[in-house]
PDB file of C-alpha atoms in Angstrom:
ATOM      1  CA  UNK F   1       0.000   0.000   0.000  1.00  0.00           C
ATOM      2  CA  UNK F   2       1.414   3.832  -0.941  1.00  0.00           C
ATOM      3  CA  UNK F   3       1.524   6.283   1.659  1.00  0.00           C
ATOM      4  CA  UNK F   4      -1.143   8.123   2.800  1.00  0.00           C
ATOM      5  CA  UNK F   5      -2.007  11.758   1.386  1.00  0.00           C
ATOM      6  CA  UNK F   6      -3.791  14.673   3.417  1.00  0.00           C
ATOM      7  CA  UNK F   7      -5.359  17.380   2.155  1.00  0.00           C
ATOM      8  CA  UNK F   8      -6.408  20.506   3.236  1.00  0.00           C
ATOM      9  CA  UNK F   9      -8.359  22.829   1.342  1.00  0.00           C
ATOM     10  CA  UNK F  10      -8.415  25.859   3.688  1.00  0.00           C
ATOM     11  CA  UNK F  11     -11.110  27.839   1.202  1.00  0.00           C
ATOM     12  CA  UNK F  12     -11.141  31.697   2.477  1.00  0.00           C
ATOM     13  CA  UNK F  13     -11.297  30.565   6.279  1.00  0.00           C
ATOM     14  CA  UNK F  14      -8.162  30.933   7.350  1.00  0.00           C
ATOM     15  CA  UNK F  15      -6.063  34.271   7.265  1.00  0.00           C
ATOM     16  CA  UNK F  16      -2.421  35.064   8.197  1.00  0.00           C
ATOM     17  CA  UNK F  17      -2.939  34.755  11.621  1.00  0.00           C
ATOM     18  CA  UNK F  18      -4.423  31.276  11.774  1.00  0.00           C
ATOM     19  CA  UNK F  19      -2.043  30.036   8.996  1.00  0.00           C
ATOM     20  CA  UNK F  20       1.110  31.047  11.338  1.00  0.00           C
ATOM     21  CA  UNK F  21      -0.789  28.858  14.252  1.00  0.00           C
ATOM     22  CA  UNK F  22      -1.383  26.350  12.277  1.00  0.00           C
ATOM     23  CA  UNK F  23       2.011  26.078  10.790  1.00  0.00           C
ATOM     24  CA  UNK F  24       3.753  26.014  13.966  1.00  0.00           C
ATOM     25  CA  UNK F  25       1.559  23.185  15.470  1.00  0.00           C
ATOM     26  CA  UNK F  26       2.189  20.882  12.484  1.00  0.00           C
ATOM     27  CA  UNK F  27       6.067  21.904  13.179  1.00  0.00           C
ATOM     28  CA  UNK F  28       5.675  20.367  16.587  1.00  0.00           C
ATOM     29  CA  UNK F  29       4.015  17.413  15.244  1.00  0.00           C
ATOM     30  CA  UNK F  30       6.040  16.654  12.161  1.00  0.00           C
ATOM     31  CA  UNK F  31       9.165  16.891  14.744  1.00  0.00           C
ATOM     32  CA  UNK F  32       7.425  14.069  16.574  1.00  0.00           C
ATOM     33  CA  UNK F  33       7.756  11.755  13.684  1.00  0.00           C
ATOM     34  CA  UNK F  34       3.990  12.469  13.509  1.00  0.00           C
ATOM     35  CA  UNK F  35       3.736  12.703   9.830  1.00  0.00           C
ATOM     36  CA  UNK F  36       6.192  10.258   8.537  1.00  0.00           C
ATOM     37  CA  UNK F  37       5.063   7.978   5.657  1.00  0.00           C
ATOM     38  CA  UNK F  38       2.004  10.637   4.578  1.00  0.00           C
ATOM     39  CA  UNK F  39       2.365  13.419   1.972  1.00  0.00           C
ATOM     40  CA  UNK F  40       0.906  16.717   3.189  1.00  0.00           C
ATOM     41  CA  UNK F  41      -0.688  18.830   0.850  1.00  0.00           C
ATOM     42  CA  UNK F  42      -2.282  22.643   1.639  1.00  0.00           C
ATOM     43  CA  UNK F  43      -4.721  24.241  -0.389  1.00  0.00           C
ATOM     44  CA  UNK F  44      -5.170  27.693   0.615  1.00  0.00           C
ATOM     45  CA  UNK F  45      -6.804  30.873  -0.184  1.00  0.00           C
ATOM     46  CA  UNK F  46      -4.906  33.238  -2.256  1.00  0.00           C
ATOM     47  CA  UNK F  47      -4.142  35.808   0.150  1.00  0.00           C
ATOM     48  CA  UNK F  48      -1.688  33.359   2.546  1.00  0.00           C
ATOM     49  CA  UNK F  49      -0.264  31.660  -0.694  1.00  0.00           C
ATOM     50  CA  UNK F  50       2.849  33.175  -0.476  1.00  0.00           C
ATOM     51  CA  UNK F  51       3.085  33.822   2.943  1.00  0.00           C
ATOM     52  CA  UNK F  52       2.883  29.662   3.596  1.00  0.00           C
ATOM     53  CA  UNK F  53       5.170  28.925   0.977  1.00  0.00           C
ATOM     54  CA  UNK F  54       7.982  31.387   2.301  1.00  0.00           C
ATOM     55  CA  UNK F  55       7.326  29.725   6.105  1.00  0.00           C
ATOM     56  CA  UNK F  56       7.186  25.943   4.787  1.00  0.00           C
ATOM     57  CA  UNK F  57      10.480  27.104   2.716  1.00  0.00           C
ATOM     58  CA  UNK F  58      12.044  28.519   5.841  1.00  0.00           C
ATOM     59  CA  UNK F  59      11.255  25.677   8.097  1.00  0.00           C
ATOM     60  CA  UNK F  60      11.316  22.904   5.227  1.00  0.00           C
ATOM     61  CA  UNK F  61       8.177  21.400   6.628  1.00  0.00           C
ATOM     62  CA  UNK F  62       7.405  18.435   4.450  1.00  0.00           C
ATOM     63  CA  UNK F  63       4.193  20.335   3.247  1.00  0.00           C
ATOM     64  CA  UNK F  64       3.020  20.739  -0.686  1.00  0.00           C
ATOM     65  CA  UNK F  65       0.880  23.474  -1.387  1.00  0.00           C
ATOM     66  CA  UNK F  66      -1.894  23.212  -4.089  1.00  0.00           C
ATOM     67  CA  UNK F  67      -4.142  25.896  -4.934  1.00  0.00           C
ATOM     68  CA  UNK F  68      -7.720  26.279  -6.943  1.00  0.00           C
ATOM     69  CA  UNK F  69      -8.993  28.383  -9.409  1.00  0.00           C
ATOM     70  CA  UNK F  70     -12.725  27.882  -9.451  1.00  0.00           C
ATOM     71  CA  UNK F  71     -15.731  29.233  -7.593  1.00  0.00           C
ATOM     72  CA  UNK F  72     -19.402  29.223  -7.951  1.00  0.00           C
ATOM     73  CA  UNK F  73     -19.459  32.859  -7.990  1.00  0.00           C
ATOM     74  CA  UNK F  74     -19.599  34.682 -11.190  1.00  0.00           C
ATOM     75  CA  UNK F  75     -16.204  36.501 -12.100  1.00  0.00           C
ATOM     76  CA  UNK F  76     -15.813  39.703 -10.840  1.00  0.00           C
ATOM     77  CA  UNK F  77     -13.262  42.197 -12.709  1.00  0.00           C
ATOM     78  CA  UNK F  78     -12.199  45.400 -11.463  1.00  0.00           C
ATOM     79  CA  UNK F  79     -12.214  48.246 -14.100  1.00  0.00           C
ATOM     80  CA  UNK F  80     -14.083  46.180 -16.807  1.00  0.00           C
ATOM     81  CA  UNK F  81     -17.749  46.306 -17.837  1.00  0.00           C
TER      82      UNK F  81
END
């Protein structure tokens, strides 16, 4: 059997803030051999994209990020009718 994948798809629920929580409690964990043998993978809003990247970079947390581009909404674009 392959390992064991985890996804997260944060949607717009979870800001800076949060993220930086969250980030350092999965720190703790992963240190604790707590995610050995399953491939992490975050999918979060736009806003923290970079911001998560830089941290999991910095730390090199065994995290992947993914990211979505779809939404029930109609598109919205600023400055064109």
């Amino acid at each position: 059997m392959g390992n064991t994948v985890i996804v997260a798809n944060w949607k717009s629920n979870i800001g800076r803030t949060e993220a930086d929580v969250w980030l350092q409690k999965f720190h703790e964990a992963s240190a604790k051999d707590a995610f050995s043998q399953k491939e992490v993978i975050i999918c979060p809003p736009f806003t923290v994209l970079a911001f998560l990247a830089e941290w999991i970079k910095k730390s090199g947390l065994p995290i992947s990020l993914g990211a979505q581009n779809i939404s029930r909404s109609e598109e919205r674009r600023v400055g064109k009718e």
